[in-house]
Short mmCIF file of C-alpha atoms in Angstrom, two decimals:
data_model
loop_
_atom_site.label_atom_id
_atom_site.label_comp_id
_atom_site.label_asym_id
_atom_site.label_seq_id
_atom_site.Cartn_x
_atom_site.Cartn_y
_atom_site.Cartn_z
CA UNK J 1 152.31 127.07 108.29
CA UNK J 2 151.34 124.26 106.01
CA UNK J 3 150.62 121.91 109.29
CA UNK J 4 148.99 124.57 111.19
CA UNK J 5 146.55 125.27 108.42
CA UNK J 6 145.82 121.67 108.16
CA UNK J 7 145.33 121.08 112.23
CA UNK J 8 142.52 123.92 111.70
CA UNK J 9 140.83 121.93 108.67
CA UNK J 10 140.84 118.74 110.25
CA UNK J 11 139.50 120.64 113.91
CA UNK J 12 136.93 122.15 111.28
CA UNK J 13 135.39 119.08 109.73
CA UNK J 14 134.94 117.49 113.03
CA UNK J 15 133.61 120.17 115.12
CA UNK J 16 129.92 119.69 115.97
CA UNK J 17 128.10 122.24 114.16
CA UNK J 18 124.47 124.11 115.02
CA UNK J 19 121.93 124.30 112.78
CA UNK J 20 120.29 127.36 112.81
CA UNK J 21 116.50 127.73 113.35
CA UNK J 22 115.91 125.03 115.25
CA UNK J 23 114.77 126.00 118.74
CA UNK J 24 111.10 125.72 119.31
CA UNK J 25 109.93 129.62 119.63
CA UNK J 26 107.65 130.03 122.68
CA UNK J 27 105.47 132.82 122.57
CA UNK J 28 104.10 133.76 126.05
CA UNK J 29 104.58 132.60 129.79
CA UNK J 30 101.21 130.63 130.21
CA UNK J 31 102.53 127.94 127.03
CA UNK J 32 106.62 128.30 128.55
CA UNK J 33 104.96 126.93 131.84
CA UNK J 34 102.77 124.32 130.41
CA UNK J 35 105.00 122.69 127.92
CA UNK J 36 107.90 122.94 130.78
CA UNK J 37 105.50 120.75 132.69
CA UNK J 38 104.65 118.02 130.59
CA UNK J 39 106.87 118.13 127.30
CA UNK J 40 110.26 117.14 127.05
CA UNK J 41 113.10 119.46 126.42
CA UNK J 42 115.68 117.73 123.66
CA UNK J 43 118.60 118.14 121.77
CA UNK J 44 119.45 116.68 118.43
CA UNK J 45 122.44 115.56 116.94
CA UNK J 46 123.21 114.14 113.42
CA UNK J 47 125.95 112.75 111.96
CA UNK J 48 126.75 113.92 108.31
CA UNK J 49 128.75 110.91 106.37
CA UNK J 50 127.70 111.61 103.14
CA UNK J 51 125.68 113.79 100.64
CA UNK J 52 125.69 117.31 100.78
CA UNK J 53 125.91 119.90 103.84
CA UNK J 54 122.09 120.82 103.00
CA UNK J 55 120.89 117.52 102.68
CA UNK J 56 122.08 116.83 106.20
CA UNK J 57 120.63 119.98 107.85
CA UNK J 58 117.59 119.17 106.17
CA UNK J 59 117.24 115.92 107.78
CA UNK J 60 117.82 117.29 110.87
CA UNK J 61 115.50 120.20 110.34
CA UNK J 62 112.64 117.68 109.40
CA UNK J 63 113.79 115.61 112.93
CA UNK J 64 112.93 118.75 114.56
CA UNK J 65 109.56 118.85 113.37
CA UNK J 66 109.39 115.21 114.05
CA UNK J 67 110.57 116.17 117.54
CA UNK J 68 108.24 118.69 118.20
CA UNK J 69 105.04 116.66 116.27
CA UNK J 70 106.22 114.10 119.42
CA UNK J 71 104.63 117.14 121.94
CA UNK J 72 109.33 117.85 122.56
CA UNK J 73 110.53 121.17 122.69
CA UNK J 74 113.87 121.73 120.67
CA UNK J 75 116.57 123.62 122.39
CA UNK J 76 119.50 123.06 119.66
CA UNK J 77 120.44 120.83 116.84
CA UNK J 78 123.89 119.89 116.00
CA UNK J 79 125.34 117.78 113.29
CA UNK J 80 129.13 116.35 113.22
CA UNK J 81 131.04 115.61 109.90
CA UNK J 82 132.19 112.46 110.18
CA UNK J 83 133.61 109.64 107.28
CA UNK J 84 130.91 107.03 109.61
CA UNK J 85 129.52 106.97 112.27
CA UNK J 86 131.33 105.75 115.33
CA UNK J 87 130.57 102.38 116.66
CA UNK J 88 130.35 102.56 119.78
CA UNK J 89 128.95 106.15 121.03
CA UNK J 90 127.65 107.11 117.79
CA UNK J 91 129.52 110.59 117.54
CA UNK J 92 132.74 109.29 118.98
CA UNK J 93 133.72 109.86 122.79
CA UNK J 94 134.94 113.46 122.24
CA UNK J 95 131.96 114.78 120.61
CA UNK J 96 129.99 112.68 122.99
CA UNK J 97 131.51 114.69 126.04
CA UNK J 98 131.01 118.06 123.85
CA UNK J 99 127.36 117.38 123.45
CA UNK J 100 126.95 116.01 127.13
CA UNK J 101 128.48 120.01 127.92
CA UNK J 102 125.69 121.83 125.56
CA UNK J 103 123.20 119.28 127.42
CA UNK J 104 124.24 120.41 130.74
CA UNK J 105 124.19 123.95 129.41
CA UNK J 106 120.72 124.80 127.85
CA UNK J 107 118.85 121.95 130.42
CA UNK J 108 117.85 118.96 128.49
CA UNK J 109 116.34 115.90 129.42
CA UNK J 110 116.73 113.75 125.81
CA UNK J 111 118.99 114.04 123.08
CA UNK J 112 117.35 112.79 120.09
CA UNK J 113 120.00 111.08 117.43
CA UNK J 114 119.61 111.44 113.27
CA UNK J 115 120.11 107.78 112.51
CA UNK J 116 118.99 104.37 113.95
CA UNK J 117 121.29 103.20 117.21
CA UNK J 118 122.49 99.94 117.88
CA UNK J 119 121.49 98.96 121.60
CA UNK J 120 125.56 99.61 122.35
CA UNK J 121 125.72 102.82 120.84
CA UNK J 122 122.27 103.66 123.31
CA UNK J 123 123.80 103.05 126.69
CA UNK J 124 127.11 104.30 125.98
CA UNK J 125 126.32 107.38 124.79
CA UNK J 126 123.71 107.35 127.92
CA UNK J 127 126.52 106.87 129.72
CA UNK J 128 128.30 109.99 128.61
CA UNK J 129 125.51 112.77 128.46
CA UNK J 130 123.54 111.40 131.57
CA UNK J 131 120.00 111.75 130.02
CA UNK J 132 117.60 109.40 127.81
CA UNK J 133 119.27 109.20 124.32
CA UNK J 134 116.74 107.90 121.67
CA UNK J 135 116.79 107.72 117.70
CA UNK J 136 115.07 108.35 114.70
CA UNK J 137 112.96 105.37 114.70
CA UNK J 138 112.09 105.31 118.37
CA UNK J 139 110.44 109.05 117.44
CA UNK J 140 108.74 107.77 114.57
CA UNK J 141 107.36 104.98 116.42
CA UNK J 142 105.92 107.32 119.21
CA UNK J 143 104.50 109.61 116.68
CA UNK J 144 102.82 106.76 115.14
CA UNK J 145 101.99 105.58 118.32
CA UNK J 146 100.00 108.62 119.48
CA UNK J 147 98.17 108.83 116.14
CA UNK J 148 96.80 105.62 115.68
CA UNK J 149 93.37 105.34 115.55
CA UNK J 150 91.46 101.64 114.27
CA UNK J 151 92.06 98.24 115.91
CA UNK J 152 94.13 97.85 113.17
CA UNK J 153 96.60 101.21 113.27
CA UNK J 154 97.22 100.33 116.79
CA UNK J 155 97.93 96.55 116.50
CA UNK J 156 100.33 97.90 113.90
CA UNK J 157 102.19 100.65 115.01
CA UNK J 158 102.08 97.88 118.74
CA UNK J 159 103.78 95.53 116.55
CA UNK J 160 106.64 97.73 115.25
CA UNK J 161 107.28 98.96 118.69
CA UNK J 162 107.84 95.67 120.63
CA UNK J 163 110.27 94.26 117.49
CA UNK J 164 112.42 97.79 117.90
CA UNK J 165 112.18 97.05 122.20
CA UNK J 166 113.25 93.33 122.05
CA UNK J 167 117.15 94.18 121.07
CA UNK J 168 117.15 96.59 123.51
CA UNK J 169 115.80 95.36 126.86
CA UNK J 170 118.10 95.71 129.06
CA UNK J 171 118.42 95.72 133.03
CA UNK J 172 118.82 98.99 134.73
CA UNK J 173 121.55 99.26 137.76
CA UNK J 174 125.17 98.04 138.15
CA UNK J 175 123.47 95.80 140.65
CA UNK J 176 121.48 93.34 138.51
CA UNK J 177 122.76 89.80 138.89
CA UNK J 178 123.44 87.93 135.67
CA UNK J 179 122.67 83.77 135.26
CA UNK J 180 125.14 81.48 135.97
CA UNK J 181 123.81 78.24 135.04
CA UNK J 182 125.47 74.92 134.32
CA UNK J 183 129.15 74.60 135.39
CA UNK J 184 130.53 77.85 134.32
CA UNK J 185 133.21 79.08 136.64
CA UNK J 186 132.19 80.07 140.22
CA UNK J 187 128.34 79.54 139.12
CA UNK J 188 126.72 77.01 141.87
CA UNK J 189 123.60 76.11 138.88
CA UNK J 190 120.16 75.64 140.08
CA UNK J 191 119.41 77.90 142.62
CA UNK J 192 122.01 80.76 142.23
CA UNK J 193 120.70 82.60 139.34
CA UNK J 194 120.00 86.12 140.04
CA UNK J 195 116.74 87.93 139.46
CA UNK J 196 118.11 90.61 137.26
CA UNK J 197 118.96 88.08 133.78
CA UNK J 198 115.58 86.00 135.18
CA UNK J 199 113.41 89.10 134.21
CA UNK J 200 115.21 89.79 131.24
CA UNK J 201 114.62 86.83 130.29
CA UNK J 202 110.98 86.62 131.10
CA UNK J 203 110.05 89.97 129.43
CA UNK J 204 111.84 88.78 126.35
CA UNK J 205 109.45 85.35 126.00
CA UNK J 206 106.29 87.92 126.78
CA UNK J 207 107.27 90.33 124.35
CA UNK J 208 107.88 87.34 121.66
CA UNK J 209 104.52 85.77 122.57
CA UNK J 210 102.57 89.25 122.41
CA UNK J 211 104.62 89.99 118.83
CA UNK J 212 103.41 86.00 117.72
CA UNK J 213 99.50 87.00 118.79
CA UNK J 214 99.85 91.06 117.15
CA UNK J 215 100.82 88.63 113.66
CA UNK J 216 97.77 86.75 114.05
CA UNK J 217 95.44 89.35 114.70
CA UNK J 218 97.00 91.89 112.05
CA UNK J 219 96.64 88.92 109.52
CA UNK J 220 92.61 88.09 110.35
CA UNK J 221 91.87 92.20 110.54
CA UNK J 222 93.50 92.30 107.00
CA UNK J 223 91.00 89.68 105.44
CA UNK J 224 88.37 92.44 105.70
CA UNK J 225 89.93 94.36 103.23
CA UNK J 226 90.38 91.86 100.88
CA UNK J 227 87.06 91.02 101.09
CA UNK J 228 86.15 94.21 100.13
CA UNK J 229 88.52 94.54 97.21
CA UNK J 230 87.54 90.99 96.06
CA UNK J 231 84.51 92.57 95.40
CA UNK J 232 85.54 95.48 93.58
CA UNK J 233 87.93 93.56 91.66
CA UNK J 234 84.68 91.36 90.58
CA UNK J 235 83.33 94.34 89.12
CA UNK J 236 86.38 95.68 87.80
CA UNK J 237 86.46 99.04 89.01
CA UNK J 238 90.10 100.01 88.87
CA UNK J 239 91.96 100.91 91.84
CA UNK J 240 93.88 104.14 92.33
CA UNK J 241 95.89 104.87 95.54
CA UNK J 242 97.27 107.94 96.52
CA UNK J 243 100.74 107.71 98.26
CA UNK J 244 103.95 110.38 99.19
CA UNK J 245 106.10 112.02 102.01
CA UNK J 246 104.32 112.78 105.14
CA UNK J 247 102.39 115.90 105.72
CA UNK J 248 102.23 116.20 101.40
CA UNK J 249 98.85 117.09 101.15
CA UNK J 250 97.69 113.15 100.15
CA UNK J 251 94.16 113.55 102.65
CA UNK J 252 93.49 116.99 100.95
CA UNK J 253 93.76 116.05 97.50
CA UNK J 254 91.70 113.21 98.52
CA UNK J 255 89.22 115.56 99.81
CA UNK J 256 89.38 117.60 96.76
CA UNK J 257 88.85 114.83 94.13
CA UNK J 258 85.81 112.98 96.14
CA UNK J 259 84.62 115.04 98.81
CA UNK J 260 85.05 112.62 101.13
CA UNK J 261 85.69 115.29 104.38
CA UNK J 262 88.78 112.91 105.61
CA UNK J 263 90.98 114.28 109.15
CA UNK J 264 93.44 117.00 107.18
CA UNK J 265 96.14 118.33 109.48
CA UNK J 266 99.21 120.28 109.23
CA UNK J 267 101.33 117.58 110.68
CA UNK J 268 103.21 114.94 110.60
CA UNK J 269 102.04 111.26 109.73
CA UNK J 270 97.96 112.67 110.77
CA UNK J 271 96.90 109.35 108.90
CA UNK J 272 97.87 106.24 109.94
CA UNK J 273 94.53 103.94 108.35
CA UNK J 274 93.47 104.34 104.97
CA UNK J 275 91.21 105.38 103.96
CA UNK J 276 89.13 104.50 100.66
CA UNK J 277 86.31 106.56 98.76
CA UNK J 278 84.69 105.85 95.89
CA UNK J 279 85.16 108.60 92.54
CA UNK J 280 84.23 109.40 88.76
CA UNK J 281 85.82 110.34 86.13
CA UNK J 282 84.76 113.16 84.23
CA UNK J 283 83.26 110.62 81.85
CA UNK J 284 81.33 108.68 84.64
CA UNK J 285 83.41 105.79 84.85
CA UNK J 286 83.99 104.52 88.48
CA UNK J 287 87.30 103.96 90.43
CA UNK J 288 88.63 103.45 93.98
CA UNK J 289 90.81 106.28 95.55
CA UNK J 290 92.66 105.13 98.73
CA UNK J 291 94.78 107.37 100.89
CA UNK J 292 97.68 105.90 102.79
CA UNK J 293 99.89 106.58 105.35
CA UNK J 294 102.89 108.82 104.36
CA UNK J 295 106.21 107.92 104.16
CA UNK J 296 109.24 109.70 105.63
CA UNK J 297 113.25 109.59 104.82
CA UNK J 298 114.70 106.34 106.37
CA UNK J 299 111.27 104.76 107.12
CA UNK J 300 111.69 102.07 109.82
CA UNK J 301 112.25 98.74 108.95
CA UNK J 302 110.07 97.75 111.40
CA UNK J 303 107.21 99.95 110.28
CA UNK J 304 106.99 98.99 106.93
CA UNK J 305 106.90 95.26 108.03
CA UNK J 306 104.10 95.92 110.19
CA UNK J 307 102.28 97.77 107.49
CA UNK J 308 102.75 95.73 105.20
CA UNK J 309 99.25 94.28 104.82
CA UNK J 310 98.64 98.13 104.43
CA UNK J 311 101.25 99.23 102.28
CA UNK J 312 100.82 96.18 100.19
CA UNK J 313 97.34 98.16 98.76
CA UNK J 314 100.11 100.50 96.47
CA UNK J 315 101.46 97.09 95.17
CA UNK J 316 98.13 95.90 93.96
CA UNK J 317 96.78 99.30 92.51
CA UNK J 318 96.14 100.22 88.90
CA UNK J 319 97.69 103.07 89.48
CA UNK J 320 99.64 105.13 91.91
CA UNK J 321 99.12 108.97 92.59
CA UNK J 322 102.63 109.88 93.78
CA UNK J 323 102.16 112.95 95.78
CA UNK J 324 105.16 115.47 96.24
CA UNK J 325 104.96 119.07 98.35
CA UNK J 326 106.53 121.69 95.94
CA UNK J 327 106.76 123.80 99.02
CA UNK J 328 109.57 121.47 100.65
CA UNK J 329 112.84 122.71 101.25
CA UNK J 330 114.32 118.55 99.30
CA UNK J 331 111.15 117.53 97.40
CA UNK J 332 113.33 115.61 95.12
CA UNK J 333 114.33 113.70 98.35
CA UNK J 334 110.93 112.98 99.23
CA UNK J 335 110.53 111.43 95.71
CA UNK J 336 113.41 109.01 96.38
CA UNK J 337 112.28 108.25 99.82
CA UNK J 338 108.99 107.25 98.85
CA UNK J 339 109.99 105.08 95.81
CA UNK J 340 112.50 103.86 97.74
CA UNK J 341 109.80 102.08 99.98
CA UNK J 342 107.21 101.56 97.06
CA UNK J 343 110.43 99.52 95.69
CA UNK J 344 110.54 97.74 98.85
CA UNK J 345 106.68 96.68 99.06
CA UNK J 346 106.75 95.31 95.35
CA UNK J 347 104.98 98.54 93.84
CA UNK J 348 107.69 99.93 91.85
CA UNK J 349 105.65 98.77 88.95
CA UNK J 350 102.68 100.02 89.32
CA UNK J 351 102.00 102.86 86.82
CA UNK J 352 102.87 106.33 88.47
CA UNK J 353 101.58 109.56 88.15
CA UNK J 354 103.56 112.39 90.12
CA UNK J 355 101.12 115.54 91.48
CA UNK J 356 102.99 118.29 92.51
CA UNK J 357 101.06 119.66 95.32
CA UNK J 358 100.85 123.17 97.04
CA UNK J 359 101.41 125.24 94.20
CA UNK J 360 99.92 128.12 95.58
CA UNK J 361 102.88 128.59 98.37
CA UNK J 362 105.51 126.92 96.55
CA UNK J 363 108.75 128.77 94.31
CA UNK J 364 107.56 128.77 90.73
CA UNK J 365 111.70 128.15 90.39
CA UNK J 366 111.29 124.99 92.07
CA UNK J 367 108.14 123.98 90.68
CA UNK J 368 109.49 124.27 87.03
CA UNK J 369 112.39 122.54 87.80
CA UNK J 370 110.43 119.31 88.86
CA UNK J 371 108.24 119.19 86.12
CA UNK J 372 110.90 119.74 83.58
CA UNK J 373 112.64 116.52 86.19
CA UNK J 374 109.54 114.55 86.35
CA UNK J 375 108.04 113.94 82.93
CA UNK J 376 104.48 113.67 82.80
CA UNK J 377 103.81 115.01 86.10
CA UNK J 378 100.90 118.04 87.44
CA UNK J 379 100.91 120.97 89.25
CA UNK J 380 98.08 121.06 91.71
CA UNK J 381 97.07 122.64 94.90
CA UNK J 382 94.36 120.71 96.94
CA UNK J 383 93.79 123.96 98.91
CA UNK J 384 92.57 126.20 96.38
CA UNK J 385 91.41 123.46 93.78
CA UNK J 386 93.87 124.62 91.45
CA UNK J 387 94.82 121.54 88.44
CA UNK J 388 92.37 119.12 89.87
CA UNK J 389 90.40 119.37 86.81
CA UNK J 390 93.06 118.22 85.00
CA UNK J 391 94.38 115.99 87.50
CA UNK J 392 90.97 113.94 86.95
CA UNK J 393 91.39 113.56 83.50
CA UNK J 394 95.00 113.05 83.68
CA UNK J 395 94.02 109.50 86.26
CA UNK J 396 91.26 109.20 83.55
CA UNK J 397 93.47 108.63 81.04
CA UNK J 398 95.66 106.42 82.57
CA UNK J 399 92.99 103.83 83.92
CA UNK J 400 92.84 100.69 82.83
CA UNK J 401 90.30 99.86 80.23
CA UNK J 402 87.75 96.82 80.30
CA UNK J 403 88.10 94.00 78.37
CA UNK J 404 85.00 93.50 76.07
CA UNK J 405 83.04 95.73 73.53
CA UNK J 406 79.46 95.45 73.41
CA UNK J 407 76.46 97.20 70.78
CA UNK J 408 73.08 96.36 72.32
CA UNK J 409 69.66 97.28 73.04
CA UNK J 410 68.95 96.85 76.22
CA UNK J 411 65.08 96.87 77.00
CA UNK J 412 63.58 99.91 78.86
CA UNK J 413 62.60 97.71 81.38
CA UNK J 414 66.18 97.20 81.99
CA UNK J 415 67.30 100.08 83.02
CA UNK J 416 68.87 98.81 85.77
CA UNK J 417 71.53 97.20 83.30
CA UNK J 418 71.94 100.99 81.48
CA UNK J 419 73.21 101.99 85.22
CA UNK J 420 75.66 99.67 85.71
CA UNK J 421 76.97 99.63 82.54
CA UNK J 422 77.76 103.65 83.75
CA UNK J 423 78.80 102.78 87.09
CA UNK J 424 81.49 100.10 85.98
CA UNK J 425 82.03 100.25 82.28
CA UNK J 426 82.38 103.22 79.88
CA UNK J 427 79.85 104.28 77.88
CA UNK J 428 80.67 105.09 74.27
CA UNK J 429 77.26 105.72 72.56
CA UNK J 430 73.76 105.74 74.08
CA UNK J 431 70.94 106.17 71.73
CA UNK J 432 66.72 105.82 72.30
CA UNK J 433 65.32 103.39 70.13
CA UNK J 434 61.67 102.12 69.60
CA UNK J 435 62.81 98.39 71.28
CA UNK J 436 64.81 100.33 74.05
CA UNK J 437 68.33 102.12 74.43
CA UNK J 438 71.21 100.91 72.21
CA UNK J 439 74.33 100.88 73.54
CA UNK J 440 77.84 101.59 73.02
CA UNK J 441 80.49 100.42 75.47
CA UNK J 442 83.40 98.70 77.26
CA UNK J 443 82.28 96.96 80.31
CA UNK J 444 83.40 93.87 82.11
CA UNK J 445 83.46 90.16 81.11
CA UNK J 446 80.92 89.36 83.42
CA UNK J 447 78.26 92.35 82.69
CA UNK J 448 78.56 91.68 79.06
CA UNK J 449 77.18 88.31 79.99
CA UNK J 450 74.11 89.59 82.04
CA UNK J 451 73.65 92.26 79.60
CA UNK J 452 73.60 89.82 76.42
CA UNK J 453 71.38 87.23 78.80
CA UNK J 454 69.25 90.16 79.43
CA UNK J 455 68.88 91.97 76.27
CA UNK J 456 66.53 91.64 73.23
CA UNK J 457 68.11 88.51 70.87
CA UNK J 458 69.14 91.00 68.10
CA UNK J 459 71.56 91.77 70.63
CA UNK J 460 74.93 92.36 68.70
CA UNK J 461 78.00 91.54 70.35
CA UNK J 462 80.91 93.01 69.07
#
C-alpha cells in the first residue's frame, strides 16, 4: 500500500500541470478570424524548481501577458515540478512527448518556454513537439523589438538581439554539409568544404561585425546625454529617476508630477527611451525627473548590457523613485526583481524611495502589508492624483542640498540673479530693501560666485 501510495506521489510531482486562466478569451468571429490570420497560436510551459507553487504560476501567468503583448494568442499553460531543469530537452523527454500531444491537440504553432534555453535544449525539444520552441528572453527581445522607438532604442534592443542569435545559428536540414578542412579523416581540404558550415560561418563574422559597429554607434548616441547632464550637473540641479517592474505606472506618475503628457499604456515595456522633464518642488527648487524603461523578473542578460548606457542614468541619480503596482498579484517580487538589476548596474546605492502605485484598484490588505514591509515608503495612485502631494514633498525632502550659504543684496537691476537663485538654489529669506532684495539661501558654488561678483560690496557671505 505503502509503495503504491508513493508511485502516485512521485507520478504527482512530475505530472505537467495547467494553469488556469490562461487562454486568450476571444470575443466575436471578426477578431477569431483576424488574429487566426496573422498572430501566432502558443503554448507555454514552465518548469517549477524552486520557490513556491504561486510564485511559479505567477511567472507563467505574467509570460502569458508577455505572450499576448507579443500580438500570440495563448491556448494553455503548463508548468512541470521538477528538482532542475533537464539538460537536454528542458522538461525531460517524457514531458517533452506529453506536451508535443497537448500541441497536436489544441493546434499550436510555438510553445513558448519559462526560462532561458541553451541552443541544445532549442532543437531538441524542436525535435520532439515539431513546432518553433522559443524562451523567455527571445519574447522579451521581440517585445522590445516592436516597441522601440529613437535611433537609440532600436540600436539597443538590435544589439541584444544579434548577441542572443549568435549561439544559436544554426543550419536547417539533415542535408547541410559540414567543413572538413586540413587532414582530418576522409576530408580532401581545399576545395571539399560544403556550403552549409561556409554560411554558418559567414553569418557568424557579419553578425560579429554588425554587433562591433551597434557598440560604436550606441557609445557616440550616448555622449548626447551626457552632454546634457554635464550641464545640469554644472548647475547642480539634482537628479531624480523614476524606475520599477514593467507596466507599474512609472510614465503616469511622471505625468502626474510634471505634466509632461508622456505615451501611457496598459502594457507591457510601452517605454523603451527615457524620457526626462524638468520639476519643482513645492518650495520652487528645481530637479530632473527621468522615466526609464521597466524591468521584468529574469531581465535578459543581454538587455541590460545593451542598456546599459541607459540604465546607467539610475546609477548616477540623487535619488531613485522605486515604483511598485500594489495591484500585482507578487509585488514583493517585482521589488526584488528590480533591485536585483539596480544591484547589477551599480545603483544599489543610490538613495531609494518606494511609491506604491495604483492604490485606487489595489487590496488595502496588500497595500498595508507593504508599507508596514517597506519602511518609509507612499501610497499613491497616478490615476486619480491621490498622495502625489505628498509624494512631492516626500522627493523634496530627500534631495540633496547645495553646498554654500549666502545673505546678500542683490541690486534690483539684478533680478536676473534673484531668478536663478529660485531656479537652482533654495531660497530661505527674501526681503525688499532700499539698495535692492536681500537674500537668504543655499545655492551652488558657482552662483554664489556670480552673485557675490554681482552684488553691492556690503555683500555678506555667510
Amino acid at each position: 500500500m505503502s509503495t503504491a501510495v508513493g508511485d502516485f506521489d512521485l507520478e504527482e510531482r512530475h505530472a505537467l500541470r495547467r494553469v488556469a486562466g490562461l487562454s486568450t478569451e476571444l470575443q466575436d468571429v471578426t477578431e477569431v478570424e483576424y488574429r487566426a490570420l496573422r498572430l501566432e497560436r502558443v503554448v507555454l510551459v514552465g518548469v517549477w524548481h524552486d520557490g513556491s507553487q504561486a510564485s511559479a504560476e505567477n511567472s507563467l501567468r505574467e509570460l502569458s501577458r508577455l505572450a499576448e503583448t507579443a500580438g500570440s494568442e495563448v491556448l494553455d499553460g503548463l508548468i512541470q515540478r521538477r528538482s532542475n531543469v533537464d539538460a537536454a530537452t528542458y522538461i525531460g523527454s517524457g514531458k517533452a512527448n506529453e506536451l508535443a500531444g497537448i500541441v497536436a491537440a489544441v493546434g499550436a504553432d510555438t510553445v513558448i518556454c519559462d526560462g532561458e534555453l541553451t541552443p541544445s535544449q532549442l532543437r531538441r525539444l524542436e525535435s520532439v513537439v515539431k513546432v518553433k520552441v522559443i524562451d523567455r528572453t527571445a519574447l522579451i527581445l521581440d517585445i522590445f523589438a516592436q516597441h522601440a522607438r529613437s535611433r537609440e532604442g532600436k540600436a539597443q534592443v538590435e544589439l541584444a538581439q544579434l548577441q542572443y542569435m549568435l549561439p544559436r545559428l544554426r543550419g536547417w536540414g539533415e542535408s547541410l554539409s559540414r567543413q572538413a578542412g586540413g587532414r582530418v579523416a576522409g576530408g580532401g581540404g581545399i576545395g571539399t568544404r560544403g556550403p552549409g558550415e561556409t554560411k554558418l560561418e559567414t553569418d557568424r563574422r557579419r553578425l560579429r561585425a554588425r554587433i562591433s559597429r551597434l557598440k560604436h554607434d550606441i557609445s557616440e548616441m550616448s555622449t548626447g546625454r551626457k552632454v546634457q547632464k554635464g550641464r545640469r550637473q554644472r548647475r547642480d540641479v539634482p537628479s531624480v529617476v523614476i524606475a520599477g517592474y514593467t507596466n507599474a505606472g512609472k510614465s503616469s506618475l511622471l505625468n502626474a508630477l510634471t505634466g509632461a503628457g508622456v505615451l501611457v499604456e496598459d502594457a507591457l515595456f510601452a517605454t523603451l527611451d527615457p524620457a526626462v522633464r524638468r520639476a519643482e518642488t513645492p518650495s520652487g527648487r528645481e530637479f530632473t525627473l527621468t522615466d526609464t524603461v521597466g524591468f521584468v523578473r529574469h531581465l535578459p542578460h543581454q538587455l541590460v548590457e545593451a542598456f546599459r548606457s541607459t540604465l546607467e542614468e539610475s546609477a548616477e541619480a540623487d535619488l531613485i523613485v522605486h515604483v511598485v503596482d500594489g495591484s500585482d498579484e507578487d509585488p514583493v517580487a517585482q521589488l526584488a526583481a528590480v533591485r536585483e538589476v539596480l544591484a547589477e548596474i551599480g545603483a544599489a546605492k543610490v538613495p531609494e524611495l518606494v511609491v506604491i502605485n495604483k492604490i485606487d484598484v489595489a487590496d488595502p490588505v496588500v497595500l498595508q502589508t507593504l508599507a508596514v514591509r517597506e519602511k518609509g515608503s507612499l501610497c499613491v495612485s497616478a490615476r486619480t492624483g491621490a498622495g502625489i502631494a505628498a509624494l512631492t514633498a516626500a522627493i523634496e525632502g530627500l534631495l540633496p542640498h547645495t553646498a554654500v550659504s549666502v545673505k546678500l543684496v542683490v541690486p534690483y537691476s539684478r533680478g536676473d540673479l534673484v531668478a536663478r537663485v529660485h531656479a537652482e538654489g533654495e531660497m530661505l529669506a527674501l526681503t525688499h530693501v532700499e539698495e535692492g532684495t536681500l537674500i537668504e539661501a543655499r545655492v551652488p558654488a558657482g552662483l554664489a560666485a556670480q552673485l557675490e561678483a554681482g552684488t553691492e560690496p556690503r555683500a555678506d557671505h555667510v
